[in-house]
Every structure is written in C-alpha cells, then in structure tokens.
PDB file of C-alpha atoms in Angstrom:
ATOM      1  CA  ARG A   1      -5.756  22.225   3.291  1.00 62.00           C
ATOM      2  CA  HIS A   2      -4.041  23.396   0.117  1.00 68.00           C
ATOM      3  CA  PRO A   3      -5.104  21.510  -3.055  1.00 71.00           C
ATOM      4  CA  GLY A   4      -1.417  21.089  -3.861  1.00 72.00           C
ATOM      5  CA  LEU A   5      -1.270  18.359  -1.227  1.00 71.00           C
ATOM      6  CA  GLY A   6      -2.950  16.166  -3.840  1.00 79.00           C
ATOM      7  CA  LEU A   7       0.380  16.054  -5.663  1.00 83.00           C
ATOM      8  CA  LEU A   8       1.702  13.938  -2.796  1.00 84.00           C
ATOM      9  CA  PHE A   9      -0.153  11.059  -4.453  1.00 90.00           C
ATOM     10  CA  LEU A  10       2.692  10.928  -6.975  1.00 91.00           C
ATOM     11  CA  VAL A  11       5.152   9.784  -4.284  1.00 92.00           C
ATOM     12  CA  ILE A  12       3.070   6.697  -3.488  1.00 95.00           C
ATOM     13  CA  PRO A  13       5.350   3.802  -4.598  1.00 93.00           C
ATOM     14  CA  ALA A  14       2.570   2.196  -6.636  1.00 93.00           C
ATOM     15  CA  VAL A  15       2.665   5.165  -9.037  1.00 92.00           C
ATOM     16  CA  PRO A  16       6.243   4.799 -10.379  1.00 90.00           C
ATOM     17  CA  ILE A  17       5.878   1.023 -10.311  1.00 91.00           C
ATOM     18  CA  ALA A  18       2.761   1.261 -12.476  1.00 90.00           C
ATOM     19  CA  VAL A  19       4.573   3.569 -14.904  1.00 85.00           C
ATOM     20  CA  ASP A  20       7.075   0.775 -15.475  1.00 83.00           C
ATOM     21  CA  SER A  21       4.960  -2.372 -15.110  1.00 84.00           C
ATOM     22  CA  MET A  22       1.301  -1.256 -15.399  1.00 86.00           C
ATOM     23  CA  THR A  23       0.439  -3.028 -12.128  1.00 89.00           C
ATOM     24  CA  ILE A  24      -3.062  -2.840 -10.662  1.00 91.00           C
ATOM     25  CA  ASP A  25      -1.911  -1.330  -7.379  1.00 94.00           C
ATOM     26  CA  VAL A  26      -2.110   2.237  -8.650  1.00 95.00           C
ATOM     27  CA  SER A  27      -5.852   1.802  -9.176  1.00 96.00           C
ATOM     28  CA  LEU A  28      -6.254   0.596  -5.601  1.00 96.00           C
ATOM     29  CA  ALA A  29      -4.191   3.588  -4.461  1.00 96.00           C
ATOM     30  CA  ALA A  30      -6.550   5.914  -6.340  1.00 96.00           C
ATOM     31  CA  LEU A  31      -9.618   4.186  -4.889  1.00 97.00           C
ATOM     32  CA  THR A  32      -8.107   4.422  -1.405  1.00 97.00           C
ATOM     33  CA  ALA A  33      -7.578   8.147  -1.938  1.00 96.00           C
ATOM     34  CA  CYS A  34     -11.218   8.404  -3.029  1.00 95.00           C
ATOM     35  CA  PHE A  35     -12.239   6.458   0.092  1.00 97.00           C
ATOM     36  CA  ALA A  36     -10.241   8.821   2.307  1.00 95.00           C
ATOM     37  CA  TYR A  37     -11.750  11.886   0.627  1.00 93.00           C
ATOM     38  CA  GLN A  38     -15.291  10.577   1.016  1.00 95.00           C
ATOM     39  CA  VAL A  39     -15.006   9.657   4.678  1.00 95.00           C
ATOM     40  CA  MET A  40     -13.052  12.787   5.655  1.00 93.00           C
ATOM     41  CA  THR A  41     -15.489  15.158   3.949  1.00 92.00           C
ATOM     42  CA  GLY A  42     -18.647  13.252   4.863  1.00 89.00           C
ATOM     43  CA  ARG A  43     -19.605  12.777   1.207  1.00 88.00           C
ATOM     44  CA  GLN A  44     -20.396   9.080   1.539  1.00 85.00           C
ATOM     45  CA  ARG A  45     -23.181   8.772  -1.035  1.00 88.00           C
ATOM     46  CA  GLY A  46     -20.952   6.837  -3.446  1.00 93.00           C
ATOM     47  CA  LEU A  47     -18.814   5.154  -0.794  1.00 96.00           C
ATOM     48  CA  TRP A  48     -20.323   1.695  -1.391  1.00 97.00           C
ATOM     49  CA  TRP A  49     -19.199   1.797  -5.015  1.00 97.00           C
ATOM     50  CA  THR A  50     -15.705   2.844  -4.006  1.00 97.00           C
ATOM     51  CA  LEU A  51     -15.494  -0.051  -1.554  1.00 97.00           C
ATOM     52  CA  ALA A  52     -16.783  -2.554  -4.115  1.00 97.00           C
ATOM     53  CA  ALA A  53     -14.316  -1.329  -6.738  1.00 97.00           C
ATOM     54  CA  ALA A  54     -11.446  -1.566  -4.230  1.00 97.00           C
ATOM     55  CA  CYS A  55     -12.291  -5.209  -3.524  1.00 96.00           C
ATOM     56  CA  LEU A  56     -12.377  -5.949  -7.252  1.00 96.00           C
ATOM     57  CA  SER A  57      -9.126  -4.093  -7.846  1.00 95.00           C
ATOM     58  CA  ARG A  58      -7.020  -6.245  -5.506  1.00 91.00           C
ATOM     59  CA  GLU A  59      -7.674  -8.689  -2.704  1.00 90.00           C
ATOM     60  CA  THR A  60      -6.172  -6.383  -0.075  1.00 92.00           C
ATOM     61  CA  GLY A  61      -8.907  -3.881  -0.939  1.00 95.00           C
ATOM     62  CA  VAL A  62     -11.283  -5.978   1.164  1.00 95.00           C
ATOM     63  CA  LEU A  63      -9.827  -4.295   4.244  1.00 96.00           C
ATOM     64  CA  LEU A  64     -11.560  -1.041   3.315  1.00 97.00           C
ATOM     65  CA  PRO A  65     -15.157  -2.363   3.624  1.00 97.00           C
ATOM     66  CA  ALA A  66     -13.993  -4.258   6.707  1.00 97.00           C
ATOM     67  CA  ALA A  67     -12.870  -0.963   8.229  1.00 97.00           C
ATOM     68  CA  ALA A  68     -16.147   0.712   7.273  1.00 97.00           C
ATOM     69  CA  SER A  69     -18.124  -2.089   8.903  1.00 97.00           C
ATOM     70  CA  ILE A  70     -16.023  -2.002  12.067  1.00 97.00           C
ATOM     71  CA  ALA A  71     -16.456   1.760  12.357  1.00 96.00           C
ATOM     72  CA  ALA A  72     -20.225   1.404  11.893  1.00 96.00           C
ATOM     73  CA  LEU A  73     -20.388  -1.263  14.583  1.00 96.00           C
ATOM     74  CA  LEU A  74     -18.406   0.948  16.948  1.00 95.00           C
ATOM     75  CA  GLY A  75     -20.948   3.661  16.219  1.00 94.00           C
ATOM     76  CA  ARG A  76     -23.775   1.236  17.032  1.00 93.00           C
ATOM     77  CA  ALA A  77     -25.091   1.226  13.472  1.00 94.00           C
ATOM     78  CA  PRO A  78     -25.412  -2.486  12.621  1.00 95.00           C
ATOM     79  CA  ARG A  79     -27.500  -1.904   9.504  1.00 95.00           C
ATOM     80  CA  ARG A  80     -24.907   0.415   8.069  1.00 95.00           C
ATOM     81  CA  ALA A  81     -22.188  -2.093   8.954  1.00 97.00           C
ATOM     82  CA  LEU A  82     -24.078  -4.767   7.036  1.00 97.00           C
ATOM     83  CA  ALA A  83     -24.474  -2.436   4.068  1.00 96.00           C
ATOM     84  CA  TRP A  84     -20.725  -1.741   3.933  1.00 96.00           C
ATOM     85  CA  ALA A  85     -19.996  -5.454   4.304  1.00 97.00           C
ATOM     86  CA  THR A  86     -22.039  -6.226   1.179  1.00 97.00           C
ATOM     87  CA  ALA A  87     -19.445  -4.318  -0.860  1.00 97.00           C
ATOM     88  CA  ILE A  88     -17.360  -7.498  -0.943  1.00 96.00           C
ATOM     89  CA  VAL A  89     -20.129  -9.435  -2.724  1.00 97.00           C
ATOM     90  CA  PRO A  90     -19.088  -8.469  -6.295  1.00 97.00           C
ATOM     91  CA  ALA A  91     -15.511  -9.545  -5.568  1.00 95.00           C
ATOM     92  CA  CYS A  92     -16.706 -12.830  -4.040  1.00 94.00           C
ATOM     93  CA  LEU A  93     -18.751 -13.546  -7.167  1.00 96.00           C
ATOM     94  CA  TRP A  94     -15.751 -12.751  -9.347  1.00 93.00           C
ATOM     95  CA  TYR A  95     -13.447 -15.000  -7.326  1.00 89.00           C
ATOM     96  CA  ALA A  96     -16.058 -17.772  -7.420  1.00 90.00           C
ATOM     97  CA  TYR A  97     -16.152 -17.506 -11.206  1.00 92.00           C
ATOM     98  CA  LEU A  98     -12.347 -17.637 -11.404  1.00 86.00           C
ATOM     99  CA  TYR A  99     -12.297 -20.668  -9.118  1.00 85.00           C
ATOM    100  CA  ARG A 100     -14.580 -22.504 -11.505  1.00 87.00           C
ATOM    101  CA  ALA A 101     -13.038 -21.229 -14.736  1.00 87.00           C
ATOM    102  CA  LEU A 102      -9.295 -21.485 -14.016  1.00 82.00           C
ATOM    103  CA  PRO A 103      -7.399 -24.807 -14.109  1.00 82.00           C
ATOM    104  CA  ALA A 104      -6.399 -26.450 -10.844  1.00 74.00           C
ATOM    105  CA  SER A 105      -2.724 -25.590 -11.441  1.00 70.00           C
ATOM    106  CA  ALA A 106      -3.555 -21.887 -11.210  1.00 67.00           C
ATOM    107  CA  LEU A 107      -5.099 -22.415  -7.763  1.00 66.00           C
ATOM    108  CA  ALA A 108      -2.358 -24.616  -6.301  1.00 57.00           C
ATOM    109  CA  GLU A 109      -0.926 -21.927  -4.013  1.00 58.00           C
ATOM    110  CA  GLY A 110      -4.161 -21.520  -2.070  1.00 58.00           C
ATOM    111  CA  PHE A 111      -6.091 -18.455  -1.022  1.00 56.00           C
ATOM    112  CA  PHE A 112      -3.497 -16.806   1.206  1.00 60.00           C
ATOM    113  CA  PRO A 113      -0.063 -15.809  -0.189  1.00 64.00           C
ATOM    114  CA  ALA A 114       3.045 -17.530   1.116  1.00 63.00           C
ATOM    115  CA  TRP A 115       4.322 -14.373   2.825  1.00 60.00           C
ATOM    116  CA  PHE A 116       1.217 -14.076   5.029  1.00 61.00           C
ATOM    117  CA  ILE A 117       2.098 -15.241   8.578  1.00 61.00           C
ATOM    118  CA  PRO A 118       4.098 -18.371   7.666  1.00 60.00           C
ATOM    119  CA  ARG A 119       6.032 -17.955  10.939  1.00 65.00           C
ATOM    120  CA  PRO A 120       5.601 -15.494  13.830  1.00 62.00           C
ATOM    121  CA  THR A 121       8.787 -13.523  13.066  1.00 69.00           C
ATOM    122  CA  ALA A 122       9.596  -9.916  12.202  1.00 73.00           C
ATOM    123  CA  GLY A 123      10.461 -10.508   8.566  1.00 79.00           C
ATOM    124  CA  ILE A 124      11.318  -6.876   7.826  1.00 86.00           C
ATOM    125  CA  LEU A 125      13.907  -6.794  10.621  1.00 85.00           C
ATOM    126  CA  LEU A 126      15.357 -10.133   9.540  1.00 85.00           C
ATOM    127  CA  ARG A 127      15.745  -8.817   5.993  1.00 87.00           C
ATOM    128  CA  ALA A 128      17.467  -5.665   7.249  1.00 88.00           C
ATOM    129  CA  ALA A 129      19.917  -7.832   9.198  1.00 86.00           C
ATOM    130  CA  ASP A 130      20.495 -10.184   6.260  1.00 88.00           C
ATOM    131  CA  PRO A 131      21.158  -8.056   3.139  1.00 86.00           C
ATOM    132  CA  LEU A 132      20.804  -9.576  -0.301  1.00 87.00           C
ATOM    133  CA  PRO A 133      24.037 -10.833  -1.982  1.00 87.00           C
ATOM    134  CA  TYR A 134      23.435  -9.399  -5.500  1.00 86.00           C
ATOM    135  CA  PRO A 135      25.892 -11.834  -7.134  1.00 84.00           C
ATOM    136  CA  VAL A 136      25.616 -10.319 -10.626  1.00 82.00           C
ATOM    137  CA  LEU A 137      26.555  -6.767  -9.570  1.00 81.00           C
ATOM    138  CA  ALA A 138      29.976  -5.222  -9.124  1.00 83.00           C
ATOM    139  CA  LYS A 139      31.146  -4.707  -5.548  1.00 82.00           C
ATOM    140  CA  GLU A 140      30.538  -0.952  -5.673  1.00 82.00           C
ATOM    141  CA  LEU A 141      27.001  -1.476  -6.959  1.00 85.00           C
ATOM    142  CA  VAL A 142      26.343  -4.183  -4.363  1.00 88.00           C
ATOM    143  CA  PHE A 143      27.181  -1.711  -1.595  1.00 89.00           C
ATOM    144  CA  ALA A 144      24.935   0.957  -3.127  1.00 89.00           C
ATOM    145  CA  ALA A 145      22.053  -1.503  -3.576  1.00 89.00           C
ATOM    146  CA  ARG A 146      22.332  -2.684   0.022  1.00 92.00           C
ATOM    147  CA  VAL A 147      22.365   0.886   1.320  1.00 93.00           C
ATOM    148  CA  LEU A 148      19.242   1.687  -0.682  1.00 92.00           C
ATOM    149  CA  ASP A 149      17.623  -1.498   0.622  1.00 93.00           C
ATOM    150  CA  LEU A 150      18.301  -0.497   4.226  1.00 94.00           C
ATOM    151  CA  ILE A 151      17.042   3.027   3.593  1.00 95.00           C
ATOM    152  CA  SER A 152      13.774   1.803   2.065  1.00 95.00           C
ATOM    153  CA  LEU A 153      13.227  -0.763   4.830  1.00 94.00           C
ATOM    154  CA  GLY A 154      13.962   1.883   7.462  1.00 95.00           C
ATOM    155  CA  ALA A 155      11.561   4.325   5.817  1.00 95.00           C
ATOM    156  CA  THR A 156       8.835   1.678   5.851  1.00 95.00           C
ATOM    157  CA  ILE A 157       9.420   0.959   9.534  1.00 95.00           C
ATOM    158  CA  ILE A 158       9.336   4.669  10.415  1.00 96.00           C
ATOM    159  CA  LEU A 159       6.096   5.140   8.458  1.00 96.00           C
ATOM    160  CA  ALA A 160       4.547   2.227  10.360  1.00 95.00           C
ATOM    161  CA  VAL A 161       5.690   3.713  13.673  1.00 96.00           C
ATOM    162  CA  LEU A 162       4.268   7.118  12.720  1.00 96.00           C
ATOM    163  CA  GLY A 163       0.990   5.399  11.873  1.00 95.00           C
ATOM    164  CA  ILE A 164       0.890   3.689  15.262  1.00 95.00           C
ATOM    165  CA  VAL A 165       1.739   6.916  17.101  1.00 95.00           C
ATOM    166  CA  PHE A 166      -0.684   9.227  15.291  1.00 94.00           C
ATOM    167  CA  VAL A 167      -3.590   6.960  14.331  1.00 94.00           C
ATOM    168  CA  ARG A 168      -5.588   7.923  17.437  1.00 92.00           C
ATOM    169  CA  LYS A 169      -5.407  11.590  16.440  1.00 91.00           C
ATOM    170  CA  MET A 170      -6.622  10.996  12.895  1.00 92.00           C
ATOM    171  CA  ARG A 171     -10.274  11.411  12.038  1.00 89.00           C
ATOM    172  CA  PRO A 172     -12.819  10.021  11.358  1.00 93.00           C
ATOM    173  CA  VAL A 173     -13.046   6.624  13.075  1.00 95.00           C
ATOM    174  CA  ILE A 174     -13.507   4.823   9.764  1.00 96.00           C
ATOM    175  CA  LEU A 175     -10.107   6.149   8.625  1.00 96.00           C
ATOM    176  CA  GLN A 176      -8.560   5.029  11.893  1.00 96.00           C
ATOM    177  CA  ALA A 177      -9.988   1.539  11.438  1.00 97.00           C
ATOM    178  CA  ALA A 178      -8.601   1.287   7.907  1.00 97.00           C
ATOM    179  CA  ILE A 179      -5.130   2.362   9.024  1.00 97.00           C
ATOM    180  CA  VAL A 180      -5.141  -0.174  11.873  1.00 97.00           C
ATOM    181  CA  LEU A 181      -6.156  -2.993   9.538  1.00 96.00           C
ATOM    182  CA  PHE A 182      -3.430  -2.187   7.020  1.00 96.00           C
ATOM    183  CA  LEU A 183      -0.874  -1.882   9.816  1.00 95.00           C
ATOM    184  CA  GLY A 184      -1.991  -5.370  10.784  1.00 92.00           C
ATOM    185  CA  LEU A 185      -1.407  -6.507   7.196  1.00 91.00           C
ATOM    186  CA  LEU A 186       2.111  -5.114   7.335  1.00 91.00           C
ATOM    187  CA  ALA A 187       2.739  -6.934  10.613  1.00 88.00           C
ATOM    188  CA  ALA A 188       1.387 -10.152   9.075  1.00 86.00           C
ATOM    189  CA  ALA A 189       4.057 -10.066   6.359  1.00 84.00           C
ATOM    190  CA  THR A 190       6.423 -12.113   8.508  1.00 81.00           C
ATOM    191  CA  ASP A 191       8.236 -13.937   5.700  1.00 82.00           C
ATOM    192  CA  GLN A 192      11.748 -12.570   5.212  1.00 84.00           C
ATOM    193  CA  GLY A 193      11.485 -13.251   1.481  1.00 83.00           C
ATOM    194  CA  PHE A 194       8.606 -10.793   1.200  1.00 85.00           C
ATOM    195  CA  TRP A 195      10.862  -7.844   2.058  1.00 90.00           C
ATOM    196  CA  ILE A 196      13.299  -8.160  -0.837  1.00 89.00           C
ATOM    197  CA  THR A 197      12.538  -4.952  -2.712  1.00 87.00           C
ATOM    198  CA  PRO A 198       9.990  -2.111  -2.439  1.00 88.00           C
ATOM    199  CA  TYR A 199       9.153  -2.939  -6.046  1.00 87.00           C
ATOM    200  CA  GLY A 200       7.359  -5.908  -4.493  1.00 88.00           C
ATOM    201  CA  TYR A 201       6.592  -5.312  -0.815  1.00 91.00           C
ATOM    202  CA  ALA A 202       5.366  -1.731  -1.229  1.00 92.00           C
ATOM    203  CA  ARG A 203       2.509  -2.814  -3.476  1.00 92.00           C
ATOM    204  CA  PRO A 204       0.281  -4.801  -1.043  1.00 91.00           C
ATOM    205  CA  ILE A 205       0.596  -2.095   1.604  1.00 93.00           C
ATOM    206  CA  THR A 206       0.034   0.782  -0.831  1.00 94.00           C
ATOM    207  CA  PRO A 207      -3.341   1.704   0.771  1.00 96.00           C
ATOM    208  CA  LEU A 208      -1.574   2.177   4.100  1.00 97.00           C
ATOM    209  CA  PHE A 209       0.672   4.858   2.597  1.00 96.00           C
ATOM    210  CA  VAL A 210      -2.321   6.637   1.030  1.00 96.00           C
ATOM    211  CA  LEU A 211      -4.316   6.510   4.271  1.00 96.00           C
ATOM    212  CA  LEU A 212      -1.406   7.831   6.339  1.00 96.00           C
ATOM    213  CA  LEU A 213      -0.899  10.765   3.985  1.00 94.00           C
ATOM    214  CA  ALA A 214      -4.626  11.522   3.990  1.00 93.00           C
ATOM    215  CA  GLY A 215      -4.927  11.230   7.754  1.00 93.00           C
ATOM    216  CA  ALA A 216      -1.852  13.377   8.349  1.00 92.00           C
ATOM    217  CA  SER A 217      -3.141  16.081   5.990  1.00 88.00           C
ATOM    218  CA  GLY A 218      -6.199  16.482   8.196  1.00 85.00           C
ATOM    219  CA  MET A 219      -4.213  16.991  11.392  1.00 86.00           C
ATOM    220  CA  GLU A 220      -2.822  20.139  12.957  1.00 81.00           C
ATOM    221  CA  GLN A 221       0.771  18.951  12.486  1.00 81.00           C
ATOM    222  CA  ARG A 222       1.407  20.570   9.103  1.00 80.00           C
ATOM    223  CA  ARG A 223       4.855  19.063   8.723  1.00 89.00           C
ATOM    224  CA  LEU A 224       3.688  15.478   9.174  1.00 92.00           C
ATOM    225  CA  PRO A 225       2.422  14.951   5.580  1.00 90.00           C
ATOM    226  CA  ILE A 226       5.698  16.350   4.235  1.00 90.00           C
ATOM    227  CA  ILE A 227       7.734  14.057   6.499  1.00 93.00           C
ATOM    228  CA  MET A 228       5.715  11.057   5.336  1.00 95.00           C
ATOM    229  CA  ALA A 229       6.099  12.117   1.700  1.00 94.00           C
ATOM    230  CA  LEU A 230       9.881  12.356   2.132  1.00 95.00           C
ATOM    231  CA  LEU A 231       9.951   8.864   3.631  1.00 95.00           C
ATOM    232  CA  LEU A 232       7.945   7.552   0.683  1.00 95.00           C
ATOM    233  CA  GLY A 233      10.429   9.315  -1.579  1.00 94.00           C
ATOM    234  CA  LEU A 234      13.154   7.130  -0.074  1.00 93.00           C
ATOM    235  CA  LEU A 235      11.209   4.052  -1.199  1.00 94.00           C
ATOM    236  CA  ASP A 236      10.831   5.634  -4.640  1.00 91.00           C
ATOM    237  CA  LEU A 237      14.600   6.108  -4.744  1.00 90.00           C
ATOM    238  CA  ARG A 238      15.121   2.353  -4.416  1.00 89.00           C
ATOM    239  CA  ILE A 239      12.392   1.686  -6.978  1.00 89.00           C
ATOM    240  CA  GLY A 240      14.066   4.122  -9.370  1.00 85.00           C
ATOM    241  CA  ALA A 241      17.316   2.181  -9.037  1.00 83.00           C
ATOM    242  CA  GLU A 242      15.557  -0.827 -10.550  1.00 79.00           C
ATOM    243  CA  MET A 243      14.235   1.339 -13.380  1.00 78.00           C
ATOM    244  CA  GLN A 244      17.583   2.863 -14.362  1.00 73.00           C
ATOM    245  CA  THR A 245      17.690   1.031 -17.693  1.00 71.00           C
ATOM    246  CA  GLN A 246      14.233   2.292 -18.644  1.00 71.00           C
ATOM    247  CA  MET A 247      15.053   5.842 -17.537  1.00 68.00           C
ATOM    248  CA  ALA A 248      18.324   5.804 -19.478  1.00 68.00           C
ATOM    249  CA  GLY A 249      16.418   4.748 -22.596  1.00 72.00           C
ATOM    250  CA  ILE A 250      13.933   7.583 -22.134  1.00 69.00           C
ATOM    251  CA  LEU A 251      16.752  10.105 -21.711  1.00 70.00           C
ATOM    252  CA  ARG A 252      18.422   8.848 -24.893  1.00 75.00           C
ATOM    253  CA  LEU A 253      15.192   9.282 -26.830  1.00 75.00           C
ATOM    254  CA  MET A 254      14.656  12.766 -25.404  1.00 74.00           C
ATOM    255  CA  THR A 255      18.200  13.917 -26.262  1.00 78.00           C
ATOM    256  CA  ARG A 256      18.345  12.331 -29.709  1.00 74.00           C
ATOM    257  CA  ASN A 257      18.815  14.885 -32.477  1.00 57.00           C
TER     258      ASN A 257
END
C-alpha cells in the first residue's frame, strides 16, 4: 500500500479534538495504529510494550491485549495468550495506586462509566430520533447543528455496519478480534446521553476507527479506506463546528498585519 495512506490518521476524530483540548485519546489512537502495524506486518517483537502502553493510556485500551489473548487462544497458543494478558498488569498496578491515593469522592462513580449498558436500548438510534434542543442558539443555527448531529451519528452507524460486514475479510485474526471487541464497546454504549456530540462519543471508540482504516487498507477493496476516511471526515465536520471560535481566532492572528 502507498505510504500516503498514513495521512488518513489525521481524519481520526481524536486528532482534531486533541488539537483543541489535549485529550489523551490521540495517544491511544497512535498506539492502536502501532498495534495494527505490528500485527499486520508480523513485527511483534515490541507488541507487549504497545499493549501495556495502550492500557496505561486509557481504560478502553485494555481491549487490545484482550484481543491479542483471544487470537492466541484461537490459535491454540495458551502461553502466548497468557503473555499478552500480562500487558494489563502495569495498568492494574497504576489503578490500584490511584484507588489508594485518591479521595473517596473521586471514586464515587464506580469502575464502569454511566453510559456503559445502563439499559438494553439502542442509544445512538434514540439520540438520532430525539435531537438536542440547543436553547442558546438561533433557529437557523439550531437547524444546522441538528443536521450535523444526524450526519455524524449516521456516519458512525455506517462505519459500524462496514466493520460488521468486512471484519471477516480483514487479516490477521488478532486484528479481527480487536475490531469485534470495539464494536461490542460501541454496542454497549446504550445510554442516549452518551451520543450527544462526536466531541465526546468519538473518543472512547477511537481505536475502532483506527482499526477499521488499518484493516481496510490491507484488503483488495481499494476504495474502502477512502470511503471510511470520508465518513470520519463527516464526524470531523461536526467537531469543527464546536471549534469555530478557536478557528476564527487563529484566522484573525494569521491575517493580522
């Protein structure tokens, strides 16, 4: 594949979000890209370190060593599965330290976030059917914001469907396992309140977008990565709408005499 495909990383929603808010998700996106490169090229010598760093980067990174372990078990390599599973140990030690060091008020919400399977409903579809009111915006802007919301939600749904359709054709098995687990994470986000804006909901499922782009780039369908990148661009369009004030400030500085 052409090295220029690496530029598709820039359309991952975590990238523009990090430019604005310096969120940690862009590091997990980079580690997921490293994971995909290692497993797709067979250069797995440093894979354990990538998995450990992903777990330390964000809690959803734990799905990567889980996928590696599942793939090893499917390949009847239990020792290798155990080795990949140990990549979560540094994160467990870190979380144990935080549990002891932080005050009880910081731990009141529990281990799992509120949007994770509170009710068995399709939260993304409920949000699409119940647009946000945007009481502080003018009517014209409310319409534009709602259209962008529907476009970004629709793009996310289409990306998930493409993942379900093409995951069996993607290689290797470890990449397939990771995609399936992150599709499961998306399905577990059943709380309607989770799907308010891609500025929020795109971040936990960032690895899914990276894995889909990587998996599609290794397939014979050459247009598939471009289609996925265009869909991610629709999410970026909604994210950019929330950054219009920052972008206007940058333009003013650039055009100042």
